[in-house]
mmCIF file of C-alpha atoms and ligand atoms in Angstrom:
data_model
loop_
_atom_site.group_PDB
_atom_site.id
_atom_site.type_symbol
_atom_site.label_atom_id
_atom_site.label_comp_id
_atom_site.label_asym_id
_atom_site.label_seq_id
_atom_site.Cartn_x
_atom_site.Cartn_y
_atom_site.Cartn_z
ATOM 1 C CA MET A 1 -9.906 12.884 -24.951
ATOM 2 C CA PRO A 2 -10.336 10.024 -22.753
ATOM 3 C CA CYS A 3 -9.328 9.087 -19.340
ATOM 4 C CA THR A 4 -7.241 5.963 -18.978
ATOM 5 C CA VAL A 5 -6.375 4.259 -15.808
ATOM 6 C CA THR A 6 -3.321 1.928 -15.886
ATOM 7 C CA VAL A 7 -2.790 -0.710 -13.261
ATOM 8 C CA GLY A 8 -0.333 -3.597 -12.671
ATOM 9 C CA GLY A 9 -1.997 -6.883 -13.389
ATOM 10 C CA PHE A 10 0.695 -9.077 -11.240
ATOM 11 C CA TYR A 11 2.703 -8.320 -8.303
ATOM 12 C CA GLY A 12 4.242 -4.820 -9.549
ATOM 13 C CA ASP A 13 7.197 -4.507 -11.932
ATOM 14 C CA GLU A 14 5.105 -5.351 -14.966
ATOM 15 C CA GLY A 15 6.834 -2.308 -16.774
ATOM 16 C CA LYS A 16 4.267 0.404 -15.961
ATOM 17 C CA GLY A 17 6.694 3.018 -16.138
ATOM 18 C CA LYS A 18 7.496 2.399 -19.717
ATOM 19 C CA ILE A 19 4.165 2.265 -20.764
ATOM 20 C CA LEU A 20 2.876 5.452 -19.205
ATOM 21 C CA ALA A 21 6.203 7.213 -20.488
ATOM 22 C CA TYR A 22 5.276 6.185 -23.867
ATOM 23 C CA LEU A 23 1.474 6.867 -23.654
ATOM 24 C CA SER A 24 2.580 10.555 -22.092
ATOM 25 C CA ILE A 25 4.503 11.326 -25.234
ATOM 26 C CA LYS A 26 2.310 9.457 -27.854
ATOM 27 C CA ASP A 27 -1.110 10.818 -26.402
ATOM 28 C CA SER A 28 0.334 14.102 -24.821
ATOM 29 C CA PRO A 29 -2.539 13.967 -22.167
ATOM 30 C CA ASN A 30 -3.018 17.367 -20.363
ATOM 31 C CA LEU A 31 -2.804 15.618 -16.921
ATOM 32 C CA ALA A 32 -1.010 12.527 -15.615
ATOM 33 C CA VAL A 33 -2.006 11.774 -12.049
ATOM 34 C CA ARG A 34 -0.262 9.389 -9.888
ATOM 35 C CA GLY A 35 -2.212 6.995 -7.434
ATOM 36 C CA GLY A 36 -1.049 4.232 -5.192
ATOM 37 C CA VAL A 37 0.870 3.768 -2.069
ATOM 38 C CA GLY A 38 3.906 5.948 -2.297
ATOM 39 C CA ALA A 39 7.926 5.762 -2.593
ATOM 40 C CA ASN A 40 7.744 2.243 -2.404
ATOM 41 C CA ALA A 41 7.023 2.027 -6.032
ATOM 42 C CA GLY A 42 9.917 2.790 -8.393
ATOM 43 C CA HIS A 43 8.814 3.417 -12.108
ATOM 44 C CA THR A 44 12.102 3.068 -14.609
ATOM 45 C CA PHE A 45 12.218 3.729 -18.233
ATOM 46 C CA VAL A 46 14.609 4.298 -20.868
ATOM 47 C CA ARG A 47 14.613 6.854 -23.683
ATOM 48 C CA ASP A 48 17.443 7.289 -26.118
ATOM 49 C CA ARG A 49 19.727 5.369 -23.892
ATOM 50 C CA ILE A 50 19.084 7.352 -20.678
ATOM 51 C CA GLN A 51 17.513 6.082 -18.272
ATOM 52 C CA TYR A 52 14.816 7.808 -15.685
ATOM 53 C CA LYS A 53 13.413 6.513 -12.693
ATOM 54 C CA VAL A 54 10.297 8.375 -10.631
ATOM 55 C CA ARG A 55 9.230 7.282 -7.108
ATOM 56 C CA MET A 56 6.786 10.185 -6.305
ATOM 57 C CA LEU A 57 6.133 12.009 -9.634
ATOM 58 C CA PRO A 58 4.114 10.321 -12.589
ATOM 59 C CA SER A 59 5.941 8.650 -15.490
ATOM 60 C CA ALA A 60 4.825 11.451 -17.709
ATOM 61 C CA ILE A 61 7.951 13.800 -16.742
ATOM 62 C CA LEU A 62 9.376 13.544 -20.473
ATOM 63 C CA ASN A 63 6.358 15.549 -21.999
ATOM 64 C CA LYS A 64 6.635 18.939 -20.831
ATOM 65 C CA SER A 65 3.291 19.833 -21.818
ATOM 66 C CA THR A 66 1.714 17.158 -19.407
ATOM 67 C CA LYS A 67 0.933 18.433 -15.778
ATOM 68 C CA LEU A 68 2.298 16.081 -13.044
ATOM 69 C CA LEU A 69 -0.281 15.495 -10.195
ATOM 70 C CA ILE A 70 -0.391 13.284 -7.230
ATOM 71 C CA GLY A 71 -3.545 12.161 -5.530
ATOM 72 C CA ALA A 72 -4.666 12.490 -1.946
ATOM 73 C CA GLY A 73 -4.484 8.583 -1.249
ATOM 74 C CA VAL A 74 -0.701 8.813 -2.046
ATOM 75 C CA LEU A 75 1.891 9.083 0.804
ATOM 76 C CA LEU A 76 4.436 11.751 0.161
ATOM 77 C CA THR A 77 8.241 11.467 1.165
ATOM 78 C CA PRO A 78 8.934 15.209 0.567
ATOM 79 C CA ARG A 79 12.687 14.466 0.347
ATOM 80 C CA ILE A 80 12.440 12.392 -2.765
ATOM 81 C CA LEU A 81 9.730 14.308 -4.003
ATOM 82 C CA PHE A 82 11.742 17.532 -3.887
ATOM 83 C CA GLU A 83 14.740 15.592 -5.554
ATOM 84 C CA GLU A 84 12.680 14.516 -8.402
ATOM 85 C CA ILE A 85 10.955 17.808 -9.004
ATOM 86 C CA GLU A 86 14.498 19.268 -9.021
ATOM 87 C CA LYS A 87 16.018 16.590 -11.370
ATOM 88 C CA TYR A 88 13.406 16.662 -13.835
ATOM 89 C CA SER A 89 12.854 20.491 -13.761
ATOM 90 C CA THR A 90 9.157 20.094 -13.229
ATOM 91 C CA VAL A 91 8.521 23.065 -10.411
ATOM 92 C CA ASN A 92 5.975 24.684 -12.512
ATOM 93 C CA ARG A 93 3.835 21.689 -13.378
ATOM 94 C CA THR A 94 3.716 19.491 -10.303
ATOM 95 C CA MET A 95 0.792 19.442 -7.803
ATOM 96 C CA VAL A 96 0.051 17.578 -4.882
ATOM 97 C CA ASP A 97 -3.146 17.028 -3.206
ATOM 98 C CA GLU A 98 -3.275 19.019 0.126
ATOM 99 C CA GLN A 99 -4.534 15.954 1.843
ATOM 100 C CA CYS A 100 -1.654 13.607 0.789
ATOM 101 C CA GLY A 101 -0.283 11.809 3.778
ATOM 102 C CA ILE A 102 3.268 12.424 4.773
ATOM 103 C CA ILE A 103 5.973 9.797 5.338
ATOM 104 C CA GLU A 104 8.285 10.932 8.379
ATOM 105 C CA GLU A 105 11.911 9.397 9.507
ATOM 106 C CA SER A 106 9.975 7.650 12.354
ATOM 107 C CA HIS A 107 7.794 5.698 9.955
ATOM 108 C CA ILE A 108 10.721 4.497 7.842
ATOM 109 C CA ARG A 109 12.409 3.421 10.985
ATOM 110 C CA GLN A 110 9.525 1.322 12.213
ATOM 111 C CA ASP A 111 9.144 -0.242 8.748
ATOM 112 C CA VAL A 112 12.917 -1.196 8.584
ATOM 113 C CA GLU A 113 12.916 -2.122 12.323
ATOM 114 C CA SER A 114 9.940 -4.275 12.411
ATOM 115 C CA GLU A 115 10.811 -7.977 12.062
ATOM 116 C CA HIS A 116 7.170 -8.735 11.083
ATOM 117 C CA LEU A 117 7.357 -6.101 8.467
ATOM 118 C CA ARG A 118 10.903 -6.732 7.056
ATOM 119 C CA GLN A 119 11.033 -10.426 7.401
ATOM 120 C CA THR A 120 7.737 -11.936 7.293
ATOM 121 C CA VAL A 121 6.213 -9.518 4.790
ATOM 122 C CA GLY A 122 9.599 -8.594 3.110
ATOM 123 C CA THR A 123 8.698 -4.661 2.900
ATOM 124 C CA THR A 124 10.482 -2.208 0.788
ATOM 125 C CA GLY A 125 11.566 -0.622 4.052
ATOM 126 C CA THR A 126 10.210 2.985 2.942
ATOM 127 C CA GLY A 127 7.870 3.641 5.695
ATOM 128 C CA THR A 128 4.563 3.122 3.711
ATOM 129 C CA GLY A 129 2.959 0.650 6.003
ATOM 130 C CA PRO A 130 3.400 2.527 9.428
ATOM 131 C CA ALA A 131 2.400 5.798 7.883
ATOM 132 C CA ASN A 132 -1.097 4.413 6.334
ATOM 133 C CA SER A 133 -1.497 3.047 9.904
ATOM 134 C CA ASP A 134 -1.041 6.275 11.425
ATOM 135 C CA ARG A 135 -3.350 7.680 8.915
ATOM 136 C CA ALA A 136 -5.919 5.030 9.889
ATOM 137 C CA LEU A 137 -5.353 6.067 13.584
ATOM 138 C CA ARG A 138 -6.068 9.768 12.226
ATOM 139 C CA ARG A 139 -2.651 11.094 13.504
ATOM 140 C CA LEU A 140 -0.772 11.100 10.354
ATOM 141 C CA LYS A 141 0.678 14.745 8.951
ATOM 142 C CA LEU A 142 -0.973 15.969 5.511
ATOM 143 C CA ALA A 143 0.614 17.713 2.773
ATOM 144 C CA ARG A 144 -0.984 20.933 4.113
ATOM 145 C CA ASP A 145 0.924 20.814 7.331
ATOM 146 C CA ILE A 146 4.262 21.046 5.739
ATOM 147 C CA PRO A 147 5.163 24.707 4.576
ATOM 148 C CA ASP A 148 7.781 23.479 1.994
ATOM 149 C CA LEU A 149 4.908 21.991 0.164
ATOM 150 C CA LYS A 150 2.783 25.097 -0.243
ATOM 151 C CA PRO A 151 3.715 26.107 -3.428
ATOM 152 C CA TYR A 152 2.506 22.704 -4.892
ATOM 153 C CA LEU A 153 -0.738 22.349 -3.030
ATOM 154 C CA ASN A 154 -3.871 21.535 -5.035
ATOM 155 C CA ASP A 155 -7.376 20.005 -4.812
ATOM 156 C CA ILE A 156 -6.464 17.288 -7.266
ATOM 157 C CA SER A 157 -9.806 15.700 -7.237
ATOM 158 C CA GLN A 158 -11.444 19.025 -8.520
ATOM 159 C CA THR A 159 -8.637 19.471 -10.913
ATOM 160 C CA VAL A 160 -8.881 16.018 -12.564
ATOM 161 C CA ASN A 161 -12.753 15.827 -12.619
ATOM 162 C CA ASP A 162 -12.801 19.516 -14.341
ATOM 163 C CA ALA A 163 -10.480 18.321 -16.771
ATOM 164 C CA ILE A 164 -12.410 15.196 -17.668
ATOM 165 C CA ASP A 165 -15.510 17.324 -17.797
ATOM 166 C CA GLN A 166 -13.724 19.584 -20.284
ATOM 167 C CA ASN A 167 -12.868 16.632 -22.286
ATOM 168 C CA CYS A 168 -9.224 16.882 -21.546
ATOM 169 C CA GLY A 169 -6.727 14.035 -21.478
ATOM 170 C CA VAL A 170 -6.218 12.385 -18.486
ATOM 171 C CA LEU A 171 -3.727 9.417 -17.634
ATOM 172 C CA VAL A 172 -4.099 8.012 -14.231
ATOM 173 C CA GLU A 173 -1.228 5.970 -12.830
ATOM 174 C CA GLY A 174 -1.332 3.079 -10.758
ATOM 175 C CA THR A 175 1.479 1.749 -8.840
ATOM 176 C CA GLN A 176 2.469 -2.009 -7.497
ATOM 177 C CA GLY A 177 0.163 -4.700 -8.671
ATOM 178 C CA THR A 178 -3.314 -6.291 -8.472
ATOM 179 C CA TYR A 179 -1.864 -9.175 -6.098
ATOM 180 C CA LEU A 180 -0.077 -6.721 -3.504
ATOM 181 C CA SER A 181 -3.543 -5.451 -3.112
ATOM 182 C CA LEU A 182 -4.245 -5.157 0.737
ATOM 183 C CA TYR A 183 -7.714 -6.545 -0.050
ATOM 184 C CA HIS A 184 -7.367 -8.655 -2.873
ATOM 185 C CA GLY A 185 -3.946 -9.898 -2.972
ATOM 186 C CA GLY A 186 -2.348 -12.896 -0.790
ATOM 187 C CA TYR A 187 -2.620 -11.137 2.634
ATOM 188 C CA PRO A 188 -0.258 -10.608 4.848
ATOM 189 C CA TYR A 189 2.224 -10.739 1.955
ATOM 190 C CA VAL A 190 0.759 -7.446 0.469
ATOM 191 C CA THR A 191 1.303 -3.756 0.592
ATOM 192 C CA SER A 192 -0.707 -1.459 2.753
ATOM 193 C CA LYS A 193 -3.435 -0.377 0.377
ATOM 194 C CA ASP A 194 -5.845 -1.367 -2.228
ATOM 195 C CA VAL A 195 -3.859 -0.879 -5.684
ATOM 196 C CA THR A 196 -6.740 -2.191 -8.031
ATOM 197 C CA ALA A 197 -8.208 0.015 -10.605
ATOM 198 C CA SER A 198 -10.826 1.041 -8.035
ATOM 199 C CA GLY A 199 -8.574 1.908 -5.406
ATOM 200 C CA ILE A 200 -6.431 3.880 -7.791
ATOM 201 C CA CYS A 201 -9.570 5.898 -8.898
ATOM 202 C CA SER A 202 -10.345 6.648 -5.343
ATOM 203 C CA ASP A 203 -6.549 7.888 -4.424
ATOM 204 C CA VAL A 204 -7.079 10.446 -7.300
ATOM 205 C CA GLY A 205 -10.658 11.432 -6.212
ATOM 206 C CA ILE A 206 -12.557 10.319 -9.819
ATOM 207 C CA GLY A 207 -15.584 7.923 -9.550
ATOM 208 C CA PRO A 208 -15.966 4.818 -11.654
ATOM 209 C CA LYS A 209 -18.145 6.484 -14.533
ATOM 210 C CA LYS A 210 -15.230 8.827 -15.215
ATOM 211 C CA VAL A 211 -12.860 6.454 -16.525
ATOM 212 C CA ASP A 212 -13.088 5.466 -20.070
ATOM 213 C CA HIS A 213 -10.068 2.795 -20.302
ATOM 214 C CA VAL A 214 -8.891 0.673 -17.800
ATOM 215 C CA LEU A 215 -5.109 -0.808 -19.066
ATOM 216 C CA VAL A 216 -4.041 -3.620 -17.153
ATOM 217 C CA VAL A 217 -0.262 -4.221 -17.650
ATOM 218 C CA PHE A 218 1.219 -7.551 -17.581
ATOM 219 C CA LYS A 219 4.764 -8.792 -18.225
ATOM 220 C CA SER A 220 5.695 -11.725 -20.294
ATOM 221 C CA PHE A 221 6.440 -13.434 -17.437
ATOM 222 C CA VAL A 222 5.638 -13.060 -13.469
ATOM 223 C CA THR A 223 8.003 -11.610 -11.043
ATOM 224 C CA ARG A 224 7.766 -11.096 -7.427
ATOM 225 C CA VAL A 225 9.964 -9.225 -4.929
ATOM 226 C CA GLY A 226 9.457 -9.896 -1.076
ATOM 227 C CA ALA A 227 8.037 -12.725 0.685
ATOM 228 C CA GLY A 228 4.668 -14.612 -0.106
ATOM 229 C CA PRO A 229 3.522 -17.425 -2.593
ATOM 230 C CA LEU A 230 4.525 -17.595 -6.246
ATOM 231 C CA GLN A 231 2.830 -20.385 -8.080
ATOM 232 C CA ASN A 232 5.384 -22.565 -10.022
ATOM 233 C CA GLU A 233 8.359 -20.219 -8.965
ATOM 234 C CA LEU A 234 11.698 -20.903 -10.745
ATOM 235 C CA SER A 235 14.910 -21.451 -8.841
ATOM 236 C CA SER A 236 17.098 -18.181 -8.763
ATOM 237 C CA LYS A 237 19.493 -20.370 -11.078
ATOM 238 C CA GLU A 238 16.916 -21.108 -13.726
ATOM 239 C CA THR A 239 15.923 -17.244 -13.466
ATOM 240 C CA ILE A 240 19.205 -16.266 -14.248
ATOM 241 C CA GLU A 241 19.624 -18.853 -17.187
ATOM 242 C CA ARG A 242 16.555 -17.512 -18.770
ATOM 243 C CA GLY A 243 17.919 -14.247 -18.681
ATOM 244 C CA TRP A 244 14.822 -12.966 -16.658
ATOM 245 C CA THR A 245 17.164 -11.436 -13.877
ATOM 246 C CA GLU A 246 15.706 -8.334 -12.474
ATOM 247 C CA TYR A 247 16.489 -6.415 -9.419
ATOM 248 C CA GLY A 248 13.844 -4.494 -7.342
ATOM 249 C CA SER A 249 14.324 -0.483 -8.517
ATOM 250 C CA VAL A 250 13.778 0.577 -4.959
ATOM 251 C CA THR A 251 15.373 -2.226 -2.987
ATOM 252 C CA GLY A 252 18.045 -3.766 -5.282
ATOM 253 C CA ARG A 253 16.551 -7.313 -4.254
ATOM 254 C CA LEU A 254 16.739 -10.190 -7.010
ATOM 255 C CA ARG A 255 13.174 -10.619 -8.135
ATOM 256 C CA ARG A 256 11.669 -13.949 -8.040
ATOM 257 C CA SER A 257 10.312 -15.410 -11.084
ATOM 258 C CA SER A 258 7.547 -17.885 -12.803
ATOM 259 C CA LEU A 259 5.931 -18.405 -15.989
ATOM 260 C CA PHE A 260 3.356 -16.203 -17.329
ATOM 261 C CA ASN A 261 0.307 -17.280 -15.106
ATOM 262 C CA MET A 262 -3.080 -17.346 -16.919
ATOM 263 C CA ASP A 263 -5.217 -17.891 -13.865
ATOM 264 C CA LEU A 264 -3.800 -14.838 -12.444
ATOM 265 C CA ALA A 265 -4.087 -12.780 -15.612
ATOM 266 C CA LYS A 266 -7.834 -13.598 -15.881
ATOM 267 C CA ARG A 267 -8.640 -12.910 -11.999
ATOM 268 C CA SER A 268 -6.947 -9.601 -12.583
ATOM 269 C CA VAL A 269 -8.859 -8.685 -15.640
ATOM 270 C CA LYS A 270 -12.044 -9.410 -13.764
ATOM 271 C CA ILE A 271 -10.973 -7.443 -10.255
ATOM 272 C CA ASN A 272 -9.730 -4.527 -12.369
ATOM 273 C CA SER A 273 -12.556 -4.776 -14.949
ATOM 274 C CA ALA A 274 -9.861 -4.350 -17.670
ATOM 275 C CA THR A 275 -11.039 -3.036 -21.209
ATOM 276 C CA GLU A 276 -7.511 -3.333 -22.640
ATOM 277 C CA LEU A 277 -3.951 -4.999 -21.839
ATOM 278 C CA ALA A 278 -0.287 -4.272 -22.150
ATOM 279 C CA VAL A 279 2.048 -7.030 -22.258
ATOM 280 C CA THR A 280 5.816 -5.969 -21.814
ATOM 281 C CA LYS A 281 9.051 -7.530 -22.265
ATOM 282 C CA MET A 282 7.940 -9.732 -25.134
ATOM 283 C CA ASP A 283 11.946 -9.491 -26.187
ATOM 284 C CA VAL A 284 13.068 -11.316 -22.993
ATOM 285 C CA LEU A 285 10.601 -14.089 -23.419
ATOM 286 C CA PHE A 286 11.158 -14.229 -27.250
ATOM 287 C CA PRO A 287 14.447 -12.407 -28.241
ATOM 288 C CA SER A 288 13.540 -12.369 -31.768
ATOM 289 C CA CYS A 289 10.723 -9.806 -31.078
ATOM 290 C CA ALA A 290 13.523 -7.333 -29.991
ATOM 291 C CA GLY A 291 12.850 -3.963 -31.439
ATOM 292 C CA LYS A 292 10.051 -4.693 -33.479
ATOM 293 C CA ARG A 293 7.210 -2.112 -33.709
ATOM 294 C CA GLU A 294 4.552 -3.996 -36.069
ATOM 295 C CA PHE A 295 2.629 -6.814 -34.951
ATOM 296 C CA SER A 296 3.084 -8.555 -38.083
ATOM 297 C CA LYS A 297 6.857 -8.564 -37.806
ATOM 298 C CA LEU A 298 6.573 -10.604 -34.609
ATOM 299 C CA PRO A 299 7.747 -14.385 -35.005
ATOM 300 C CA ASP A 300 4.624 -16.864 -34.681
ATOM 301 C CA GLU A 301 5.206 -18.056 -31.069
ATOM 302 C CA ALA A 302 4.888 -14.490 -29.827
ATOM 303 C CA LYS A 303 1.891 -13.803 -32.111
ATOM 304 C CA PHE A 304 0.277 -17.310 -30.596
ATOM 305 C CA PHE A 305 1.379 -15.991 -26.988
ATOM 306 C CA ILE A 306 -0.374 -12.697 -27.513
ATOM 307 C CA GLN A 307 -3.404 -14.357 -29.077
ATOM 308 C CA GLU A 308 -3.882 -17.051 -26.038
ATOM 309 C CA ILE A 309 -4.013 -13.951 -23.806
ATOM 310 C CA GLU A 310 -6.756 -12.328 -25.660
ATOM 311 C CA GLY A 311 -8.357 -15.536 -26.050
ATOM 312 C CA GLU A 312 -8.290 -16.715 -22.697
ATOM 313 C CA THR A 313 -9.116 -13.255 -21.027
ATOM 314 C CA GLY A 314 -11.577 -11.742 -23.833
ATOM 315 C CA ILE A 315 -9.864 -8.580 -23.855
ATOM 316 C CA PRO A 316 -7.391 -7.003 -26.571
ATOM 317 C CA VAL A 317 -3.597 -6.775 -25.876
ATOM 318 C CA VAL A 318 -3.383 -3.174 -27.546
ATOM 319 C CA LEU A 319 0.385 -2.592 -26.400
ATOM 320 C CA ILE A 320 3.372 -4.826 -26.446
ATOM 321 C CA GLY A 321 6.594 -4.129 -25.109
ATOM 322 C CA THR A 322 9.867 -5.295 -27.316
ATOM 323 C CA GLY A 323 12.655 -3.758 -25.832
ATOM 324 C CA GLU A 324 14.038 -1.423 -23.217
ATOM 325 C CA ASP A 325 13.338 2.396 -24.938
ATOM 326 C CA ILE A 326 9.740 3.492 -24.597
ATOM 327 C CA PHE A 327 9.426 3.466 -28.497
ATOM 328 C CA ASP A 328 10.331 -0.365 -28.658
ATOM 329 C CA ILE A 329 6.606 -1.029 -28.478
ATOM 330 C CA ILE A 330 3.840 -2.126 -30.762
ATOM 331 C CA ASP A 331 0.776 0.422 -30.600
ATOM 332 C CA ARG A 332 -2.154 -1.564 -31.859
ATOM 333 C CA ARG A 333 -4.868 0.759 -30.592
ATOM 334 C CA ASN A 334 -5.772 2.307 -33.996
ATOM 335 C CA VAL A 335 -6.343 -1.028 -35.593
ATOM 336 C CA ARG A 336 -8.699 -2.464 -33.372
HETATM 337 P P1 IMP B 1 5.583 -2.436 1.355
HETATM 338 O O1 IMP B 1 4.859 -1.805 0.385
HETATM 339 O O2 IMP B 1 7.025 -1.665 1.251
HETATM 340 O O3 IMP B 1 4.832 -2.344 2.546
HETATM 341 O O4 IMP B 1 6.167 -3.930 0.876
HETATM 342 C C1 IMP B 1 5.001 -4.984 1.002
HETATM 343 C C2 IMP B 1 5.054 -5.719 -0.146
HETATM 344 O O5 IMP B 1 4.983 -5.134 -1.597
HETATM 345 C C3 IMP B 1 6.664 -6.518 -0.176
HETATM 346 O O6 IMP B 1 6.387 -7.788 -0.794
HETATM 347 C C4 IMP B 1 7.105 -5.400 -1.321
HETATM 348 O O7 IMP B 1 8.328 -6.189 -1.973
HETATM 349 C C5 IMP B 1 6.035 -5.539 -2.340
HETATM 350 N N1 IMP B 1 6.163 -3.962 -3.202
HETATM 351 C C6 IMP B 1 5.657 -2.695 -2.523
HETATM 352 N N2 IMP B 1 5.887 -1.939 -3.783
HETATM 353 C C7 IMP B 1 6.232 -2.591 -4.854
HETATM 354 C C8 IMP B 1 6.649 -2.338 -6.154
HETATM 355 O O8 IMP B 1 6.698 -1.154 -6.607
HETATM 356 N N3 IMP B 1 6.900 -3.456 -6.859
HETATM 357 C C9 IMP B 1 7.017 -4.469 -6.396
HETATM 358 N N4 IMP B 1 6.753 -4.924 -5.179
HETATM 359 C C10 IMP B 1 6.342 -4.047 -4.399
HETATM 360 MG MG1 MG B 2 8.907 -1.196 -10.092
#
């Protein structure tokens, strides 16, 4: 079974949570392991009208046979982690790397009170930037320093590499999106780490040759929350009129929006070395896609849209989101 790394192709909020939750049930990987920054990301998804949201655990919570791991590069907010472990009853299948960094109240305070971070950058105020700054200064506490985390501590790099070597299925979960990368995004309007596929692999402790698929997730339109340029940005009035209204899942802020941006998509494919693509929320762009589960049933304009992405990027679109439920999806992986 393969190792798949999933990352956001734009500015986060592409719908990775839904894609990951679907894959975790459909493919039943042995391990799902989260990379990325930390609790600044919220992955939301719906199954049978029930909404789930995770900020610390991987989005594979619904499959009880999948172990839920958090890589060394991810910052832990212990309070949020414990709440999610309790809420989703995952005590016996959660493992965190002993070298995960720890966010303390002081980091959250610094994030919220810094004019530069909150006003200029427009951060989520979850303390991730100040904590990564302390990590670079080598004074951040790690998971191994926190007694309450003891039952969950593990060597995640070892566990994931062993699983891959034994041919087990591994789903590696990125958070945020390519253009929020500290290195490859539009600095300074970015998050506090690299969040491209290579960065996510590094968070988890696997090398590039261990990865079989790099799945880059795009949404059928672009959204951005927080400050920084957004090419061809629509007014909030037009965003609402088009029905593209979304609110940040961590901060509740109205997301800014623009049309699908092919230049950004192509660059993202390159930076991440995408081998396959997902496009979510096709039913928001083309309402007649709603609930469709076969490509042949899509309206022509939707087919053209997908074919144009494939033509321009040279990469197959294998998953297409057509509604809120994780099973509102077209899975073309077997018909390549
Ligand atoms: P920080 O990661 O909280 O420091 O915020 C830095 C920038 O990244 C801000 O523009 C945030 O809105 C954005 N950001 C961080 N995490 C996410 C996410 O999960 N989705 C969308 N935007 C995010
Ligand atoms: Mg989100």
